[in-house]
Amino acid sequence: MDTKLDQKEQLFENDNLSGENKGPLLPNQKGRYLTASSLVGDKVVNPGGEDLGEIKEIMLDLETGKIDYFVIEFGGFLGLGVKYFAIPFRLLKLDAPNKKFVFEHAREILEKAPGFDMDHWPDTNLHFDEVHSYWRFI
């Protein structure tokens, strides 16, 4: 096998993972943006690394055009007992190198939060008020 080809493939793979192009043609710095679809499925953990679920949806505020909250799938086994939470954007910190988000609070905070199931999606406006009243002091 050609070692030059292996080195180029490795460089491409490293660039692809980092978002930075270090090659001789058109080098660039890391990007500052992520696609919404690349975030769906990312894990959510607390600072201790405890698994809290994963991102299922990203909700945009149509008036401001900004991300308002994430829908996180939490708990359950084989689809049973799964609960969904609307977590305000400000409460999750992106850990880009590890492709996950950190929820800076204990698991118990999430367990006590108002949730919903996907078959009974809340009226967005009503749920927004309920969620923000719960998360206001967090």
PDB file of C-alpha atoms in Angstrom:
ATOM      1  CA  MET A   1       0.000   0.000   0.000  1.00  0.00           C
ATOM      2  CA  ASP A   2       1.221   3.523  -0.786  1.00  0.00           C
ATOM      3  CA  THR A   3       2.263   5.318   2.448  1.00  0.00           C
ATOM      4  CA  LYS A   4       1.715   8.764   0.859  1.00  0.00           C
ATOM      5  CA  LEU A   5      -1.903   7.839   0.240  1.00  0.00           C
ATOM      6  CA  ASP A   6      -2.239   6.580   3.828  1.00  0.00           C
ATOM      7  CA  GLN A   7      -0.838   9.868   5.165  1.00  0.00           C
ATOM      8  CA  LYS A   8      -3.228  11.907   3.003  1.00  0.00           C
ATOM      9  CA  GLU A   9      -6.178   9.789   4.115  1.00  0.00           C
ATOM     10  CA  GLN A  10      -5.126  10.188   7.761  1.00  0.00           C
ATOM     11  CA  LEU A  11      -4.753  13.971   7.347  1.00  0.00           C
ATOM     12  CA  PHE A  12      -8.182  14.125   5.719  1.00  0.00           C
ATOM     13  CA  GLU A  13      -9.711  12.070   8.528  1.00  0.00           C
ATOM     14  CA  ASN A  14      -8.113  14.271  11.217  1.00  0.00           C
ATOM     15  CA  ASP A  15      -9.302  17.412   9.422  1.00  0.00           C
ATOM     16  CA  ASN A  16     -12.768  15.947   9.077  1.00  0.00           C
ATOM     17  CA  LEU A  17     -12.997  15.216  12.821  1.00  0.00           C
ATOM     18  CA  SER A  18     -11.609  18.574  13.922  1.00  0.00           C
ATOM     19  CA  GLY A  19     -13.301  20.796  11.346  1.00  0.00           C
ATOM     20  CA  GLU A  20      -9.890  22.290  10.601  1.00  0.00           C
ATOM     21  CA  ASN A  21      -8.084  21.917   7.284  1.00  0.00           C
ATOM     22  CA  LYS A  22      -4.309  21.763   7.775  1.00  0.00           C
ATOM     23  CA  GLY A  23      -3.515  20.554   4.267  1.00  0.00           C
ATOM     24  CA  PRO A  24      -1.333  22.517   1.854  1.00  0.00           C
ATOM     25  CA  LEU A  25      -4.297  23.566  -0.280  1.00  0.00           C
ATOM     26  CA  LEU A  26      -6.766  26.018   1.217  1.00  0.00           C
ATOM     27  CA  PRO A  27      -5.873  25.650   4.922  1.00  0.00           C
ATOM     28  CA  ASN A  28      -8.498  27.041   7.288  1.00  0.00           C
ATOM     29  CA  GLN A  29      -9.304  27.314  10.964  1.00  0.00           C
ATOM     30  CA  LYS A  30     -11.988  25.418  12.819  1.00  0.00           C
ATOM     31  CA  GLY A  31     -15.517  26.335  11.906  1.00  0.00           C
ATOM     32  CA  ARG A  32     -17.657  28.356  14.272  1.00  0.00           C
ATOM     33  CA  TYR A  33     -20.981  26.783  13.346  1.00  0.00           C
ATOM     34  CA  LEU A  34     -22.604  23.373  13.514  1.00  0.00           C
ATOM     35  CA  THR A  35     -25.582  22.088  11.599  1.00  0.00           C
ATOM     36  CA  ALA A  36     -28.664  21.344  13.662  1.00  0.00           C
ATOM     37  CA  SER A  37     -28.763  17.810  12.280  1.00  0.00           C
ATOM     38  CA  SER A  38     -25.227  17.182  13.562  1.00  0.00           C
ATOM     39  CA  LEU A  39     -26.408  17.912  17.131  1.00  0.00           C
ATOM     40  CA  VAL A  40     -29.420  15.597  17.114  1.00  0.00           C
ATOM     41  CA  GLY A  41     -28.377  12.363  18.785  1.00  0.00           C
ATOM     42  CA  ASP A  42     -25.556  13.966  20.791  1.00  0.00           C
ATOM     43  CA  LYS A  43     -25.336  12.741  24.374  1.00  0.00           C
ATOM     44  CA  VAL A  44     -26.158  14.890  27.394  1.00  0.00           C
ATOM     45  CA  VAL A  45     -24.177  14.302  30.574  1.00  0.00           C
ATOM     46  CA  ASN A  46     -23.721  16.056  33.903  1.00  0.00           C
ATOM     47  CA  PRO A  47     -20.291  17.318  35.059  1.00  0.00           C
ATOM     48  CA  GLY A  48     -19.605  13.898  36.607  1.00  0.00           C
ATOM     49  CA  GLY A  49     -20.054  12.239  33.201  1.00  0.00           C
ATOM     50  CA  GLU A  50     -23.352  10.576  34.165  1.00  0.00           C
ATOM     51  CA  ASP A  51     -25.522   9.906  31.090  1.00  0.00           C
ATOM     52  CA  LEU A  52     -28.683  12.033  31.092  1.00  0.00           C
ATOM     53  CA  GLY A  53     -29.979  11.186  27.633  1.00  0.00           C
ATOM     54  CA  GLU A  54     -29.604  12.622  24.171  1.00  0.00           C
ATOM     55  CA  ILE A  55     -30.710  15.553  22.025  1.00  0.00           C
ATOM     56  CA  LYS A  56     -33.840  14.637  20.037  1.00  0.00           C
ATOM     57  CA  GLU A  57     -34.943  18.011  18.671  1.00  0.00           C
ATOM     58  CA  ILE A  58     -33.751  21.599  18.507  1.00  0.00           C
ATOM     59  CA  MET A  59     -36.466  24.208  18.858  1.00  0.00           C
ATOM     60  CA  LEU A  60     -36.102  27.666  17.308  1.00  0.00           C
ATOM     61  CA  ASP A  61     -37.871  30.819  18.413  1.00  0.00           C
ATOM     62  CA  LEU A  62     -39.580  32.039  15.245  1.00  0.00           C
ATOM     63  CA  GLU A  63     -39.533  35.668  16.397  1.00  0.00           C
ATOM     64  CA  THR A  64     -35.812  35.878  17.212  1.00  0.00           C
ATOM     65  CA  GLY A  65     -34.498  33.123  14.943  1.00  0.00           C
ATOM     66  CA  LYS A  66     -32.391  31.735  17.799  1.00  0.00           C
ATOM     67  CA  ILE A  67     -32.302  28.345  19.469  1.00  0.00           C
ATOM     68  CA  ASP A  68     -34.694  28.466  22.408  1.00  0.00           C
ATOM     69  CA  TYR A  69     -34.525  24.957  23.800  1.00  0.00           C
ATOM     70  CA  PHE A  70     -33.460  21.392  23.182  1.00  0.00           C
ATOM     71  CA  VAL A  71     -35.735  18.392  23.537  1.00  0.00           C
ATOM     72  CA  ILE A  72     -33.834  15.731  25.459  1.00  0.00           C
ATOM     73  CA  GLU A  73     -34.814  12.069  25.635  1.00  0.00           C
ATOM     74  CA  PHE A  74     -34.205  10.741  29.139  1.00  0.00           C
ATOM     75  CA  GLY A  75     -34.496   7.352  30.810  1.00  0.00           C
ATOM     76  CA  GLY A  76     -36.413   4.325  29.754  1.00  0.00           C
ATOM     77  CA  PHE A  77     -35.435   0.901  28.501  1.00  0.00           C
ATOM     78  CA  LEU A  78     -36.277  -0.465  25.052  1.00  0.00           C
ATOM     79  CA  GLY A  79     -38.593   2.483  24.459  1.00  0.00           C
ATOM     80  CA  LEU A  80     -40.553   2.043  27.697  1.00  0.00           C
ATOM     81  CA  GLY A  81     -40.566   4.744  30.348  1.00  0.00           C
ATOM     82  CA  VAL A  82     -38.855   7.275  28.084  1.00  0.00           C
ATOM     83  CA  LYS A  83     -39.504  10.875  29.045  1.00  0.00           C
ATOM     84  CA  TYR A  84     -38.786  14.029  27.073  1.00  0.00           C
ATOM     85  CA  PHE A  85     -37.749  17.377  28.491  1.00  0.00           C
ATOM     86  CA  ALA A  86     -37.545  20.839  26.986  1.00  0.00           C
ATOM     87  CA  ILE A  87     -34.245  22.190  28.315  1.00  0.00           C
ATOM     88  CA  PRO A  88     -33.514  25.891  27.735  1.00  0.00           C
ATOM     89  CA  PHE A  89     -30.529  26.429  25.467  1.00  0.00           C
ATOM     90  CA  ARG A  90     -28.671  28.403  28.147  1.00  0.00           C
ATOM     91  CA  LEU A  91     -28.534  25.370  30.467  1.00  0.00           C
ATOM     92  CA  LEU A  92     -26.488  23.155  28.146  1.00  0.00           C
ATOM     93  CA  LYS A  93     -22.811  23.684  27.369  1.00  0.00           C
ATOM     94  CA  LEU A  94     -21.360  22.136  24.227  1.00  0.00           C
ATOM     95  CA  ASP A  95     -18.378  19.807  24.658  1.00  0.00           C
ATOM     96  CA  ALA A  96     -17.540  19.760  20.939  1.00  0.00           C
ATOM     97  CA  PRO A  97     -14.467  17.486  21.003  1.00  0.00           C
ATOM     98  CA  ASN A  98     -16.496  14.763  22.737  1.00  0.00           C
ATOM     99  CA  LYS A  99     -19.701  15.379  20.752  1.00  0.00           C
ATOM    100  CA  LYS A 100     -21.869  15.870  23.814  1.00  0.00           C
ATOM    101  CA  PHE A 101     -23.562  18.503  25.905  1.00  0.00           C
ATOM    102  CA  VAL A 102     -23.052  19.096  29.606  1.00  0.00           C
ATOM    103  CA  PHE A 103     -26.057  19.868  31.797  1.00  0.00           C
ATOM    104  CA  GLU A 104     -24.416  21.644  34.730  1.00  0.00           C
ATOM    105  CA  HIS A 105     -26.840  20.275  37.340  1.00  0.00           C
ATOM    106  CA  ALA A 106     -27.485  17.055  39.219  1.00  0.00           C
ATOM    107  CA  ARG A 107     -29.538  14.300  37.625  1.00  0.00           C
ATOM    108  CA  GLU A 108     -32.268  14.878  40.240  1.00  0.00           C
ATOM    109  CA  ILE A 109     -32.975  18.338  38.806  1.00  0.00           C
ATOM    110  CA  LEU A 110     -33.761  16.764  35.446  1.00  0.00           C
ATOM    111  CA  GLU A 111     -35.779  13.935  37.022  1.00  0.00           C
ATOM    112  CA  LYS A 112     -38.051  16.474  38.768  1.00  0.00           C
ATOM    113  CA  ALA A 113     -38.509  18.657  35.679  1.00  0.00           C
ATOM    114  CA  PRO A 114     -41.833  18.769  33.824  1.00  0.00           C
ATOM    115  CA  GLY A 115     -41.628  16.357  30.911  1.00  0.00           C
ATOM    116  CA  PHE A 116     -43.775  14.880  28.178  1.00  0.00           C
ATOM    117  CA  ASP A 117     -43.947  11.871  25.869  1.00  0.00           C
ATOM    118  CA  MET A 118     -43.762  12.085  22.088  1.00  0.00           C
ATOM    119  CA  ASP A 119     -47.353  10.872  21.675  1.00  0.00           C
ATOM    120  CA  HIS A 120     -48.568  13.814  23.759  1.00  0.00           C
ATOM    121  CA  TRP A 121     -46.418  16.687  22.567  1.00  0.00           C
ATOM    122  CA  PRO A 122     -47.351  19.801  24.517  1.00  0.00           C
ATOM    123  CA  ASP A 123     -48.795  22.948  23.032  1.00  0.00           C
ATOM    124  CA  THR A 124     -45.515  24.749  22.459  1.00  0.00           C
ATOM    125  CA  ASN A 125     -46.676  28.072  23.875  1.00  0.00           C
ATOM    126  CA  LEU A 126     -48.172  26.550  27.022  1.00  0.00           C
ATOM    127  CA  HIS A 127     -45.204  24.250  27.533  1.00  0.00           C
ATOM    128  CA  PHE A 128     -42.851  27.170  27.051  1.00  0.00           C
ATOM    129  CA  ASP A 129     -44.424  28.989  30.012  1.00  0.00           C
ATOM    130  CA  GLU A 130     -44.369  25.875  32.211  1.00  0.00           C
ATOM    131  CA  VAL A 131     -40.789  25.060  31.330  1.00  0.00           C
ATOM    132  CA  HIS A 132     -39.515  28.548  31.914  1.00  0.00           C
ATOM    133  CA  SER A 133     -41.284  28.786  35.234  1.00  0.00           C
ATOM    134  CA  TYR A 134     -39.518  25.563  36.302  1.00  0.00           C
ATOM    135  CA  TRP A 135     -36.122  26.479  34.845  1.00  0.00           C
ATOM    136  CA  ARG A 136     -36.179  30.134  35.851  1.00  0.00           C
ATOM    137  CA  PHE A 137     -34.423  29.467  39.170  1.00  0.00           C
ATOM    138  CA  ILE A 138     -32.024  26.785  37.937  1.00  0.00           C
TER     139      ILE A 138
END
